Coordinates of C-alpha atoms in Angstrom, one line a residue:
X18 CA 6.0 -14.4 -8.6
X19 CA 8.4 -11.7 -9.7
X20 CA 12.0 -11.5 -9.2
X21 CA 13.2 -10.3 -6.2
X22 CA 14.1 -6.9 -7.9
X23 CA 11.2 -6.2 -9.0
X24 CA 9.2 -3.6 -6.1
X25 CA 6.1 -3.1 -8.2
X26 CA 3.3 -2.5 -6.6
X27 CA -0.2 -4.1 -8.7
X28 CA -3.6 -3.7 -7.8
X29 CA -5.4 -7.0 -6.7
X30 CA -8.6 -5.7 -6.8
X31 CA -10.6 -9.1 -6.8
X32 CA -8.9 -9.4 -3.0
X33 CA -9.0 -6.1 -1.8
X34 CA -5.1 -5.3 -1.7
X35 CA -2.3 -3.4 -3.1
X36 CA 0.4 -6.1 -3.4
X37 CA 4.1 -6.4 -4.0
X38 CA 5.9 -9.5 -4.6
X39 CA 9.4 -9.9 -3.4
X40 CA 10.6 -13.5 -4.4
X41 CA 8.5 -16.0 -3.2
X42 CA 6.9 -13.5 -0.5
X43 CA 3.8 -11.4 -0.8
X44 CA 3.5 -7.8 1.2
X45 CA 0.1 -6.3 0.5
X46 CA -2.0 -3.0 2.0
X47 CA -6.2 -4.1 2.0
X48 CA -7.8 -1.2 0.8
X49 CA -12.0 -0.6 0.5
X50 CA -12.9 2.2 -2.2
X51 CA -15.1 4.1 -1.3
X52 CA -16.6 7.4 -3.9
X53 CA -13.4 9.2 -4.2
X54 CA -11.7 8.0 -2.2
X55 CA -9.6 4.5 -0.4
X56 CA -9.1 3.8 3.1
X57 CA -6.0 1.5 3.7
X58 CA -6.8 -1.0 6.0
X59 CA -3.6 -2.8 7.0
X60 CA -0.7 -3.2 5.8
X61 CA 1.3 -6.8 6.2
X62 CA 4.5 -7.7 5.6
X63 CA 5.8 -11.0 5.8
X64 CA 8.2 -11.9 8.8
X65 CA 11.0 -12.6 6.3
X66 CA 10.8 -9.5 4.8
X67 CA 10.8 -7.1 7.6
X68 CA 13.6 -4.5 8.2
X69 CA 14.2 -4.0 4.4
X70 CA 12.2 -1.1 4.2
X71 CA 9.3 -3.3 2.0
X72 CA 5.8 -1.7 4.0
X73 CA 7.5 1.5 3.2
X74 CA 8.1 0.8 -0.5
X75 CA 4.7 -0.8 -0.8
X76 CA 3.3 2.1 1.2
X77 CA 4.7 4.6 -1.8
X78 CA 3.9 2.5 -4.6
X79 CA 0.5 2.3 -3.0
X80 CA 0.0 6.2 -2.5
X81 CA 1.9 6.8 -5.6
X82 CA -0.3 5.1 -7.7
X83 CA -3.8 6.5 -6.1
X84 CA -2.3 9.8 -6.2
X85 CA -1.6 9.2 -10.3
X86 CA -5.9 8.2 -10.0
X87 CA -6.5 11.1 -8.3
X88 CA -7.9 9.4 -5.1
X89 CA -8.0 10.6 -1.7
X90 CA -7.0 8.4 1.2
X91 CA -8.3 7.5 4.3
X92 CA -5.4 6.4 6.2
X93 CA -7.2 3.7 8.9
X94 CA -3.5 1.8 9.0
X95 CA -1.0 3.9 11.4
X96 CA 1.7 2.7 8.8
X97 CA 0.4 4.3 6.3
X98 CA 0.5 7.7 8.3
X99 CA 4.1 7.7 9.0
X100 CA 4.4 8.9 5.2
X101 CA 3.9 12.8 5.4
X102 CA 5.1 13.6 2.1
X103 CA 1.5 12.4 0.8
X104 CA -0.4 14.5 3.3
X105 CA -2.0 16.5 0.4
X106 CA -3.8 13.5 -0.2
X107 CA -4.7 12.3 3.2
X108 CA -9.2 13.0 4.2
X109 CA -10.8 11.5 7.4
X110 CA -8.3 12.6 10.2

């Protein structure tokens, strides 16, 4: 795992998930590609990690790095939505 620090968000793609490591803890958003572009699934963040603002740094990693792959999202996780700053990128509503 990476240090606690560390807010990186990596692409598991074997599982599915956009994941970000906070000590020993694991936050992720499941993800399906589809064409162009990804529909977040859920987002899950573990019990000790809530109220840090994690889901919404893993949320921007997530969108920040499909934005740089020029994907569009289909937001199916109501977490995800409460990000309008990335609405440019947001298809399926």
């Amino acid at each position: 795992m990476r240090p606690a620090g560390d807010r990186s968000v990596e692409d598991n793609a074997a599982e599915g998930r956009f994941e970000m490591a906070v000590g020993d803890a694991l936050a992720f958003i499941a993800y399906r590609r589809e064409g162009g572009s990804v529909a977040l699934l859920h987002t899950e963040v573990p019990e000790t990690l809530e109220g840090q603002g994690i889901g919404s740094a893993l949320v921007r990693g997530t969108l920040d790095r499909l934005r740089a792959e020029g994907k569009n999202v289909v937001p199916l996780c109501s977490f995800v939505e409460r990000h309008p700053e990335y609405g440019d990128m947001i298809v399926g509503r």
